[in-house]
mmCIF file of C-alpha atoms in Angstrom:
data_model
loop_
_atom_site.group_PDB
_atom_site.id
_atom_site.type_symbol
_atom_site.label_atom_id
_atom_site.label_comp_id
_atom_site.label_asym_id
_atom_site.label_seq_id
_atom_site.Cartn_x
_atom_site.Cartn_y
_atom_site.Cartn_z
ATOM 1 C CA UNK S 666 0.000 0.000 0.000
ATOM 2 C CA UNK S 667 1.466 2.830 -1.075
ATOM 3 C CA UNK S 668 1.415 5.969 1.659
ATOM 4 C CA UNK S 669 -0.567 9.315 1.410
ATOM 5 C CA UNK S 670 1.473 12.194 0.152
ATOM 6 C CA UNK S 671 0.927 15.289 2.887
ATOM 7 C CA UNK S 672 -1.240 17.873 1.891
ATOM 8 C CA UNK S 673 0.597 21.442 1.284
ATOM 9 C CA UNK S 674 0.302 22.837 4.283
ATOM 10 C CA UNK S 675 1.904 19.701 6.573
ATOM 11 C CA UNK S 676 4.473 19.242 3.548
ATOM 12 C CA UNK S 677 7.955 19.004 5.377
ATOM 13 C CA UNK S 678 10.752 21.552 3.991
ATOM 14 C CA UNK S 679 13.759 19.424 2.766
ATOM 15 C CA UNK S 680 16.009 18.029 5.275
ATOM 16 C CA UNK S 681 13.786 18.582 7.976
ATOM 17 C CA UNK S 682 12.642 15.307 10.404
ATOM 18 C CA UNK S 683 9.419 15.064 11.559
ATOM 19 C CA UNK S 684 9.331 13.206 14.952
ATOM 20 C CA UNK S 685 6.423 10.786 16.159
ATOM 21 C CA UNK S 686 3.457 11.709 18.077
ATOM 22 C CA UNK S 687 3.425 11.150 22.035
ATOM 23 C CA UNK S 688 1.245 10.035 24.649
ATOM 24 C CA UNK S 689 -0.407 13.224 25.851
ATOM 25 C CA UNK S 690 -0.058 12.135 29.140
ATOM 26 C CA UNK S 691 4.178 11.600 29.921
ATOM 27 C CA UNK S 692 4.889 13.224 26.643
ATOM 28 C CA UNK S 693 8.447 11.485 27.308
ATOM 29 C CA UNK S 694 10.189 8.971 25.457
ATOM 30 C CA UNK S 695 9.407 5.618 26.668
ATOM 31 C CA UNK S 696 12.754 4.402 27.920
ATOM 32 C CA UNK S 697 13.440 2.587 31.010
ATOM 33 C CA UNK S 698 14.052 4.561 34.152
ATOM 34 C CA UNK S 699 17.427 4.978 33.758
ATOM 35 C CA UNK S 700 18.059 5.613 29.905
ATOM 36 C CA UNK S 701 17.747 8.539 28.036
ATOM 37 C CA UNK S 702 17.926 10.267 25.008
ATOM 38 C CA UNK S 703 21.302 12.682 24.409
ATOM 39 C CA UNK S 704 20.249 14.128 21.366
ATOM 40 C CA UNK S 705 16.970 15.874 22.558
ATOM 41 C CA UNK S 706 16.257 17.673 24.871
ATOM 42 C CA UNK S 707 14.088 16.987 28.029
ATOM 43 C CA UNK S 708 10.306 16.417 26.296
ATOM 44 C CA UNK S 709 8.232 16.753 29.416
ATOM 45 C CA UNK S 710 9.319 20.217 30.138
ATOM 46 C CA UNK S 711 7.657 21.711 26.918
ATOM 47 C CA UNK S 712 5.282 20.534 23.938
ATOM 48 C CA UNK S 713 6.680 18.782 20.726
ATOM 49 C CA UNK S 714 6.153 20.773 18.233
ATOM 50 C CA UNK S 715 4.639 19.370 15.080
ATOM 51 C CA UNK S 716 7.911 19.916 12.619
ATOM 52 C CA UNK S 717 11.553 20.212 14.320
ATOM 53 C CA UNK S 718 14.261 21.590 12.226
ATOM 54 C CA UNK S 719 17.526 19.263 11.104
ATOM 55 C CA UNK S 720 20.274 19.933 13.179
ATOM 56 C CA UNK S 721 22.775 21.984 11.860
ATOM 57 C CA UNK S 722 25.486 19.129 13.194
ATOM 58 C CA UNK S 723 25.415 15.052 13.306
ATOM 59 C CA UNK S 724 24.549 13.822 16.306
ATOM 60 C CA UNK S 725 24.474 9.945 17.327
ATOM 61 C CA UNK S 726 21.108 9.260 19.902
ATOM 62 C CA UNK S 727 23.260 7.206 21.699
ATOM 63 C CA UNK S 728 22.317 5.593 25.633
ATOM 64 C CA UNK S 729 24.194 7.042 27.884
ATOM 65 C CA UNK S 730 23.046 5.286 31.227
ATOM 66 C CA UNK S 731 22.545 1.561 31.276
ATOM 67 C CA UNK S 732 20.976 0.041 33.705
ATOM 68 C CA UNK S 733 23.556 -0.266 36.767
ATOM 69 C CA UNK S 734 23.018 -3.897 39.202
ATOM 70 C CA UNK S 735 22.797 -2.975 42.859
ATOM 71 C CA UNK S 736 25.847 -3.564 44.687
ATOM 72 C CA UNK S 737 25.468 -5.874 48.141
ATOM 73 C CA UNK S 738 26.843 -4.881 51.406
ATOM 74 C CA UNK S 739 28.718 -6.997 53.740
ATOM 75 C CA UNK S 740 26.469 -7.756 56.312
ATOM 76 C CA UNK S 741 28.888 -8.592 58.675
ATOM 77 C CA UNK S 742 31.110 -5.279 57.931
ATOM 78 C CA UNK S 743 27.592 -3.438 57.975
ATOM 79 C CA UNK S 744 27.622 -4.729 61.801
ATOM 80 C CA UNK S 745 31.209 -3.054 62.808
ATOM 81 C CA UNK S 746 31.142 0.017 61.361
ATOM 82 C CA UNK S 747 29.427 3.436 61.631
ATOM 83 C CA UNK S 748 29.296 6.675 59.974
ATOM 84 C CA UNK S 749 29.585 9.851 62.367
ATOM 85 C CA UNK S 750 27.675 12.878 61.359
ATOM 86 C CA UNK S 751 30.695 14.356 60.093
ATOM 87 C CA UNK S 752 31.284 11.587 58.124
ATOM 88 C CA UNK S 753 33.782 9.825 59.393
ATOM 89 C CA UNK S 754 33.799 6.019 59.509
ATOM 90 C CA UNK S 755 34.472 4.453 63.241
ATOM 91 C CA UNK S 756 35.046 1.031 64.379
ATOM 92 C CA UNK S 757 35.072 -0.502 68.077
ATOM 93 C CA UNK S 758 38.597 -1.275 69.771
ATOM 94 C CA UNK S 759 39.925 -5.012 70.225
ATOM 95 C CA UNK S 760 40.534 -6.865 72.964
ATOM 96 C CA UNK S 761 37.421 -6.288 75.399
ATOM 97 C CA UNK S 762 35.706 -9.328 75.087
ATOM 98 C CA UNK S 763 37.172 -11.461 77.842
ATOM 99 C CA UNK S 764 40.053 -11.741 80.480
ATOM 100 C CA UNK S 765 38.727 -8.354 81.942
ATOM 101 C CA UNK S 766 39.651 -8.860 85.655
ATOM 102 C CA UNK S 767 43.885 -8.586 84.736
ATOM 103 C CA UNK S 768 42.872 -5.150 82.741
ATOM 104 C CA UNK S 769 42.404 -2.026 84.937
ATOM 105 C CA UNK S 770 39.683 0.493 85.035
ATOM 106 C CA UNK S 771 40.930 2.549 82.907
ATOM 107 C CA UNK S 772 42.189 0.870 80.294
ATOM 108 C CA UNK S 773 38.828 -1.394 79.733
ATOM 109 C CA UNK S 774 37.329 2.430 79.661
ATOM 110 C CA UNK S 775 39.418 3.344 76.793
ATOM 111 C CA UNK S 776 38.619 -0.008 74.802
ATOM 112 C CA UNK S 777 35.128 0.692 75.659
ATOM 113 C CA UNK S 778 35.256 3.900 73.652
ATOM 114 C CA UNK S 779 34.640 4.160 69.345
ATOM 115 C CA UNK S 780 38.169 4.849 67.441
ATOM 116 C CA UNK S 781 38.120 6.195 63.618
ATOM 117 C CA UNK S 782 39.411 3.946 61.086
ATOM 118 C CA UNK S 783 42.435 4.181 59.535
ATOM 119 C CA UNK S 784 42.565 6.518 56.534
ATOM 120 C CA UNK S 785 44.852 3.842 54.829
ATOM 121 C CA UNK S 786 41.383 1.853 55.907
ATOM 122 C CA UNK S 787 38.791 3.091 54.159
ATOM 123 C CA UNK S 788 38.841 1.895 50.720
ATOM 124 C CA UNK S 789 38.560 -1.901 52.089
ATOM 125 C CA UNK S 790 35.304 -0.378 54.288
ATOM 126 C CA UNK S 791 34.390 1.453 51.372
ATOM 127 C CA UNK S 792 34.404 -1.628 49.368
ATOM 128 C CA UNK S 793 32.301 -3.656 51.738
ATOM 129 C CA UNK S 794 29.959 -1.044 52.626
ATOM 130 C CA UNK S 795 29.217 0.836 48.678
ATOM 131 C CA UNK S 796 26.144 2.862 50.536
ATOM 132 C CA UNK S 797 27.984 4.628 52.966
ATOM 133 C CA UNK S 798 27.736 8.292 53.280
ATOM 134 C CA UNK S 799 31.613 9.184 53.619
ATOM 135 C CA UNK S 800 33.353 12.264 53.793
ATOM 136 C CA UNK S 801 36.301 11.544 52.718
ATOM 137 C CA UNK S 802 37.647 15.149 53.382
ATOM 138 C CA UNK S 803 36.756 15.106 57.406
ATOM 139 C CA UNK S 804 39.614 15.532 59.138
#
């Protein structure tokens, strides 16, 4: 079947590209949540318009953002480290667990106390832990 020429007044100027219609209700691209178009810009902001003019250079519509696997955290890693609210990651001291009544007062009082890992440290936590909110600045 062959198609309908356009009448005059939808008739496309030469080089032009005409894109196709939308659902009125998104009026995005259907793409999956974390793919998008580089090409064009954002199409819920504003209305298509009915004719778009070529662009003046070649562009590829290439995906930029595939979809990314979730990364699992070491539960047991998870269980032995915190984040303060400055960001800094902390870790309980050794050696508090048993054979207490040889250790003085103050010394099981300093175990008993949270020490920040090592900064030489943090990219094995890091590794375990991907969701941790880090500063890696805080001092």
């Amino acid at each position: 079947i062959p198609h309908p020429r356009p009448s005059s007044s939808t008739r496309l100027p030469r080089g032009s590209l005409q894109l196709p219609q939308f659902n009125k209700v998104g009026k995005a691209l259907k793409l999956s949540s974390s793919q998008t178009i580089s090409a064009f810009p954002s199409f819920a902001s504003k209305a298509l318009p009915a004719f778009a003019p070529a662009p003046q250079t070649l562009q590829s519509l290439t995906v930029f953002a595939a979809k990314r696997y979730k990364m699992k955290t070491h539960k047991a890693s998870a269980k032995r480290f915190r984040v303060t609210g400055r960001g800094k990651i902390v870790r309980r001291r050794a050696g508090k667990q048993h054979l207490l009544a040889k250790k003085n007062t103050k010394r099981k009082l300093r175990l008993s106390k949270m020490q920040a890992v090592s900064r030489s440290d943090y990219d094995n936590v890091i590794g375990a832990l991907p969701y941790l909110k880090v500063n890696r600045n805080a001092k």
